[in-house]
Short mmCIF file of N, CA and C in Angstrom, two decimals:
data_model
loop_
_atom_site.label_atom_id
_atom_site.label_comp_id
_atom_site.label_asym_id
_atom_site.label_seq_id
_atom_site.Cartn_x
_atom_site.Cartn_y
_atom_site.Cartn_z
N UNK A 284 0.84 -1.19 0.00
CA UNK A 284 0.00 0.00 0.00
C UNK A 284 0.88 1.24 0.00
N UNK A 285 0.35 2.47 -0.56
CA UNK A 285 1.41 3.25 -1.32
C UNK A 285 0.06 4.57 -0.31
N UNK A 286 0.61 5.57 0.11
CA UNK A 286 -0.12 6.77 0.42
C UNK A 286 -0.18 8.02 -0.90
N UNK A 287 -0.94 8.28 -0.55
CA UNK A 287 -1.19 9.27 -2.00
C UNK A 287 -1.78 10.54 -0.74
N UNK A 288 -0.95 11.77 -0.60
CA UNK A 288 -2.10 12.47 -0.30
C UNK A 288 -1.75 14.07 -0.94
N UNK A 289 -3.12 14.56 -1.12
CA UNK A 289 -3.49 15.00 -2.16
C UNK A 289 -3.97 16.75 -1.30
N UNK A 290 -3.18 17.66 -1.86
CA UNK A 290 -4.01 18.83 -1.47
C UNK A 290 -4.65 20.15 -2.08
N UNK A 291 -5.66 20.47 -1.45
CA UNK A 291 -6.51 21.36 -2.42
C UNK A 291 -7.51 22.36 -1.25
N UNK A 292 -7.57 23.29 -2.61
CA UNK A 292 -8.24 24.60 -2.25
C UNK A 292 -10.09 24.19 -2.29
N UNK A 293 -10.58 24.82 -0.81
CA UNK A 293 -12.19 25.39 -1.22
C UNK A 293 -12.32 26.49 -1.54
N UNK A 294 -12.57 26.56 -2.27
CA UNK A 294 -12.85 27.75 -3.46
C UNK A 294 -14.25 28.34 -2.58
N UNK A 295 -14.98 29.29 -2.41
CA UNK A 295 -16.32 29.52 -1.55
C UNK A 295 -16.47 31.28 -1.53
N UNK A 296 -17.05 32.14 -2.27
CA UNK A 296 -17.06 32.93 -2.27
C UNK A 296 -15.76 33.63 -2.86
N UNK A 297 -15.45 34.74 -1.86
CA UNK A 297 -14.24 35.35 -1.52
C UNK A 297 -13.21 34.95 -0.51
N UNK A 298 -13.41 33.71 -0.07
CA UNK A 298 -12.98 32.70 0.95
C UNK A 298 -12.10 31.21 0.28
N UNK A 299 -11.12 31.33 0.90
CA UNK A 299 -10.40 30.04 0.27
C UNK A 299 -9.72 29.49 1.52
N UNK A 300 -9.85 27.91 1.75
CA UNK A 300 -9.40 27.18 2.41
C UNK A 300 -8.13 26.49 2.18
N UNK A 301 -7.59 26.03 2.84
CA UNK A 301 -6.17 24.74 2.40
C UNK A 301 -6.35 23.59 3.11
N UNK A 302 -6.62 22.37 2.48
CA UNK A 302 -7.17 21.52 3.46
C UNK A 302 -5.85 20.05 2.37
N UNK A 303 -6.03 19.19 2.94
CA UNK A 303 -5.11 18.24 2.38
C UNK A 303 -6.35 16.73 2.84
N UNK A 304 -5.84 15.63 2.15
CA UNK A 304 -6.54 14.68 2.54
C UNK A 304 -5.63 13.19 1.89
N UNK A 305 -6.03 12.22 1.89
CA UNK A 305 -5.11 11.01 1.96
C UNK A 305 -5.74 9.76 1.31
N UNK A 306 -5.23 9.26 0.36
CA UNK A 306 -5.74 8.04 -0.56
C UNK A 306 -4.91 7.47 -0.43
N UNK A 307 -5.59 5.82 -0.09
CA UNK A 307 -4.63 5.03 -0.41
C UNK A 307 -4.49 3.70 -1.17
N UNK A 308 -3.28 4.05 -1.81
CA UNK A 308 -3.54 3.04 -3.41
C UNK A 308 -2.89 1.33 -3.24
N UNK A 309 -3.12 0.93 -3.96
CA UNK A 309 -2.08 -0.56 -4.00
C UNK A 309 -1.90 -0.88 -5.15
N UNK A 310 -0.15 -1.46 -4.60
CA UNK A 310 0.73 -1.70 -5.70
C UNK A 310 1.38 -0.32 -6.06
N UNK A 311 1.51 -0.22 -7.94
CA UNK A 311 1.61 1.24 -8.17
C UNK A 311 0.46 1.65 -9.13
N UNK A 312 -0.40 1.45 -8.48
CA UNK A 312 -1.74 2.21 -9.05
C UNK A 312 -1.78 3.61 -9.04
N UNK A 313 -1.80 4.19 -9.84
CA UNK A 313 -2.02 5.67 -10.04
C UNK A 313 -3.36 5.96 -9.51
N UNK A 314 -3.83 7.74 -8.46
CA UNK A 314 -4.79 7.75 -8.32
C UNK A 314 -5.49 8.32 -9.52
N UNK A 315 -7.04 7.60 -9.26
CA UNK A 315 -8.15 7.90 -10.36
C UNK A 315 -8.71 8.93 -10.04
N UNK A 316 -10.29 9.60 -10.99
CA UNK A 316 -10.58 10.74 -10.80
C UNK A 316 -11.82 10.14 -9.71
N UNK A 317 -12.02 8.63 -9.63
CA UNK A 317 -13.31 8.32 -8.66
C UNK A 317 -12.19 8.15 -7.48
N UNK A 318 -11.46 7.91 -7.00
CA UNK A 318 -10.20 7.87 -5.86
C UNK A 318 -10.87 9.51 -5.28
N UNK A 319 -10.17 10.31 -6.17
CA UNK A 319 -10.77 11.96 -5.98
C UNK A 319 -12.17 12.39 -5.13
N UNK A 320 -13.09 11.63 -6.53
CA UNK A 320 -14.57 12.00 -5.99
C UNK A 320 -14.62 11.29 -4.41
N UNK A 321 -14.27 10.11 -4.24
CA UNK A 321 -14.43 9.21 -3.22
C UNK A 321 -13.93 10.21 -1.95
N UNK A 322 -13.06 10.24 -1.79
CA UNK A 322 -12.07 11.04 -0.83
C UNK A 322 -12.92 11.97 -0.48
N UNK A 323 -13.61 13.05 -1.65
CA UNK A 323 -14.23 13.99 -1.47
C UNK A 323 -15.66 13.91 -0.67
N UNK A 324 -15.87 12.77 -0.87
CA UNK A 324 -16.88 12.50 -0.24
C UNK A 324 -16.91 12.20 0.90
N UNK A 325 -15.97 11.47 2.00
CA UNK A 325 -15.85 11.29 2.90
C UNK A 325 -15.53 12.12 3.51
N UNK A 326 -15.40 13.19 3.12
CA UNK A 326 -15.14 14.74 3.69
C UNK A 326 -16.14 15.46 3.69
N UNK A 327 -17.32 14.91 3.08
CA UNK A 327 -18.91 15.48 2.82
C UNK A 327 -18.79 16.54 1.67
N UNK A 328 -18.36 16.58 0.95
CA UNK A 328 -18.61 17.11 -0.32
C UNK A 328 -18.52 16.10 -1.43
N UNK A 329 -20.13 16.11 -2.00
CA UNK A 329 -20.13 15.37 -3.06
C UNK A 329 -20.32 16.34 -4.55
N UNK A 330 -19.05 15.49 -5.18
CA UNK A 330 -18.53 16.28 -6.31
C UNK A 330 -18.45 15.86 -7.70
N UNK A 331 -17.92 16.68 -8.46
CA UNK A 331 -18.15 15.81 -9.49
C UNK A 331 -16.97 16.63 -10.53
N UNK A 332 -16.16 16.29 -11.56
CA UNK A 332 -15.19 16.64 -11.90
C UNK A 332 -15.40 17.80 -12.92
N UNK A 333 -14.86 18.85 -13.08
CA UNK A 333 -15.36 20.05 -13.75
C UNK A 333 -14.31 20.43 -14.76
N UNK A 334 -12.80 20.41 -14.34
CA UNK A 334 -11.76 20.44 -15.11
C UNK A 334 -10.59 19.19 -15.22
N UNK A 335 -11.06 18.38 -15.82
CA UNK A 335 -9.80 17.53 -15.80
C UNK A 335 -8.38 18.03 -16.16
N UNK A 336 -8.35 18.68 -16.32
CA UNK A 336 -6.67 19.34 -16.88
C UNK A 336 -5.82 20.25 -15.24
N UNK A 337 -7.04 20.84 -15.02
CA UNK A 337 -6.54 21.49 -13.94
C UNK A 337 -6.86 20.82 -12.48
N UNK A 338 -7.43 19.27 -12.63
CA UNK A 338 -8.19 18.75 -11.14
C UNK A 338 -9.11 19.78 -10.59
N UNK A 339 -9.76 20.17 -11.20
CA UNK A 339 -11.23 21.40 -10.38
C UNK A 339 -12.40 20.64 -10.05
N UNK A 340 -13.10 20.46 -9.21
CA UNK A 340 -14.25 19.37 -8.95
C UNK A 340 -15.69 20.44 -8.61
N UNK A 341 -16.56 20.22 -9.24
CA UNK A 341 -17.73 21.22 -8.07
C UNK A 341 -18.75 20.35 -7.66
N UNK A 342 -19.69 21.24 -6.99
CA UNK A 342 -20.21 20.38 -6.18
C UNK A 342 -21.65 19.41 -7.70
N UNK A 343 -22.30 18.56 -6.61
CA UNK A 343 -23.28 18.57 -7.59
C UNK A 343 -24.90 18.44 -7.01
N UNK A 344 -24.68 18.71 -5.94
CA UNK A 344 -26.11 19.22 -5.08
C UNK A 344 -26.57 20.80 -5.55
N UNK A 345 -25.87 21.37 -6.45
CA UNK A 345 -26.27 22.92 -6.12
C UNK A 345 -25.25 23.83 -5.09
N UNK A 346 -24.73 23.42 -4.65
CA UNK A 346 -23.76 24.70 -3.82
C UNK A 346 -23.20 25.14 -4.30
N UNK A 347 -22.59 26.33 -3.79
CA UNK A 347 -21.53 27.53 -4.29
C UNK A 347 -20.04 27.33 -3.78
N UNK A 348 -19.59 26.04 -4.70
CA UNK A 348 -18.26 26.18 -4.18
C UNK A 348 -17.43 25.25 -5.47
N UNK A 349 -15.80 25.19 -5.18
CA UNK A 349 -15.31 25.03 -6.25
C UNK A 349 -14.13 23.59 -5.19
N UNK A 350 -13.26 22.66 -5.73
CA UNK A 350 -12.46 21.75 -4.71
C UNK A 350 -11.24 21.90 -5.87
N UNK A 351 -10.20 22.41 -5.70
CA UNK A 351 -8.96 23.32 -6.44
C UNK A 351 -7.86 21.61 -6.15
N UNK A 352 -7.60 20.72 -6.75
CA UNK A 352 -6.33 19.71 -6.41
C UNK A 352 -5.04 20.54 -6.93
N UNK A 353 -4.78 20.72 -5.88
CA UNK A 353 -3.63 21.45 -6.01
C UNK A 353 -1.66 20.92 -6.04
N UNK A 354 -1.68 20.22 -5.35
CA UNK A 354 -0.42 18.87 -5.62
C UNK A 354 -0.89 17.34 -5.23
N UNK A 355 -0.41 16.23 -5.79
CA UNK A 355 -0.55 15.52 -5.34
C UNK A 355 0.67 14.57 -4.97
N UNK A 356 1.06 14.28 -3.68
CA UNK A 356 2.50 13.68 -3.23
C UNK A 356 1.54 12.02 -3.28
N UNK A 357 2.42 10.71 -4.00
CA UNK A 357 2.92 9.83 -3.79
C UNK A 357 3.76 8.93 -2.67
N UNK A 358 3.46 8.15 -1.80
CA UNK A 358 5.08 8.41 -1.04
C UNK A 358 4.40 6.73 -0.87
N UNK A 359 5.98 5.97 -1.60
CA UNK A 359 6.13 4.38 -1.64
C UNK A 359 7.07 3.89 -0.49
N UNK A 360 7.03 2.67 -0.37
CA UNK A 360 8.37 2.31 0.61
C UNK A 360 10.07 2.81 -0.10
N UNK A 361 10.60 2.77 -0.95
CA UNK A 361 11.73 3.86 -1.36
C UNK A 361 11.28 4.93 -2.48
N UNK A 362 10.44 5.31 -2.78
CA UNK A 362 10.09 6.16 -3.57
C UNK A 362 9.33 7.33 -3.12
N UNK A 363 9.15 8.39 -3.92
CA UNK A 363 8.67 9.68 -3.50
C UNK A 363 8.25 9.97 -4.76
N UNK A 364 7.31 10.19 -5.37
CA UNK A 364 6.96 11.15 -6.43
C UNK A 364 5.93 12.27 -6.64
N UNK A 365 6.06 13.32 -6.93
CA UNK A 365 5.35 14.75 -7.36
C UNK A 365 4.40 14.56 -8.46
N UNK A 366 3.38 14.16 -8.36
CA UNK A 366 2.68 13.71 -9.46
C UNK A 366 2.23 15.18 -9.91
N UNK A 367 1.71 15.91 -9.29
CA UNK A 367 0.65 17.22 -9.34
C UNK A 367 0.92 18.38 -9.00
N UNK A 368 1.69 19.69 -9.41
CA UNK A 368 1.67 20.65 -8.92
C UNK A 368 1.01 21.79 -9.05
N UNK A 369 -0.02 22.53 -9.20
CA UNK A 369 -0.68 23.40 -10.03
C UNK A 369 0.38 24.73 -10.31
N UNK A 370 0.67 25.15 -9.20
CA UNK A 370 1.30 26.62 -9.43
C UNK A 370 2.45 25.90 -10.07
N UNK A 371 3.68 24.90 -9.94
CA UNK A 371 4.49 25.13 -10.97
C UNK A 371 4.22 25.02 -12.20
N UNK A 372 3.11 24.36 -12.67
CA UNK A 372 2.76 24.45 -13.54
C UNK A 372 2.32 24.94 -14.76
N UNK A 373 1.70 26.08 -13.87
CA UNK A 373 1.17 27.34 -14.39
C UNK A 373 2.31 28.12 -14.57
N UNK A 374 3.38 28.12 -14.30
CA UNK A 374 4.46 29.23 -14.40
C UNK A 374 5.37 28.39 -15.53
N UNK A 375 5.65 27.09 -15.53
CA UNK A 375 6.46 26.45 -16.94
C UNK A 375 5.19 26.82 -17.87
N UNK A 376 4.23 26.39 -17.88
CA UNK A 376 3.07 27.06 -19.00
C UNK A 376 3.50 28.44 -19.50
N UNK A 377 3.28 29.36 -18.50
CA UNK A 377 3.77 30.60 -18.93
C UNK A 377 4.62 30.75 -19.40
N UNK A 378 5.55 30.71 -19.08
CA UNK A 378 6.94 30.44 -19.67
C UNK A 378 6.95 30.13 -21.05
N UNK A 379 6.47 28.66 -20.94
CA UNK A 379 6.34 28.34 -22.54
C UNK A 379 5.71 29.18 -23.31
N UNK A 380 4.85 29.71 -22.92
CA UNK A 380 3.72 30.78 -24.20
C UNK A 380 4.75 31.83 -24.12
N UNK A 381 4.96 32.82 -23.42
CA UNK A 381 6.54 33.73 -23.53
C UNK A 381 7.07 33.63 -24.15
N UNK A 382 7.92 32.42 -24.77
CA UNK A 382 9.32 32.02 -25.14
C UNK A 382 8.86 31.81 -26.94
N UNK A 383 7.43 31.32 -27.12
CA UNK A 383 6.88 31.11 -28.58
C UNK A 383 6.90 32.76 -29.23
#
């Protein structure tokens, strides 16, 4: 069993949270986007995926809010991997459009 934990913004108005939470995979299963929803749910927000490119989830009862995946850390018995970062991301993006 491999920990995956995963952190992200509540998006809610003019209000933003930082909250983190924890999946856990077996073998080297990559996490899925129902891993995501799941998680999310046990946290009582049931969601549903809005941006796959950027991990953005909203709700799907009707509320006013947004679930931002913002990195996601990996961590194996000798391994470590960075699967997810948003902000570096957004800045090699930039970068790249700059440089064209």
């Amino acid at each position: 069993m491999r920990e995956c934990i995963f952190h992200f913004k509540v998006i809610r108005g003019g209000s933003t949270k930082l909250l983190r939470a924890l999946i856990m995979l077996d073998g080297e299963r990559q996490p899925t986007i129902a891993d995501f929803t799941n998680a999310f749910q046990q946290l009582g927000y049931r969601v549903k995926l809005e941006n796959e490119r950027e991990l953005i989830f909203a709700p799907t009862n009707g509320e006013d809010y947004k679930l931002d995946v913002t990195r996601i850390e990996i961590k194996g018995e000798d391994n470590e991997q960075m699967q997810h970062d948003g902000e570096l991301k957004a800045i090699v993006e930039h970068l790249v459009r700059t440089t064209w």
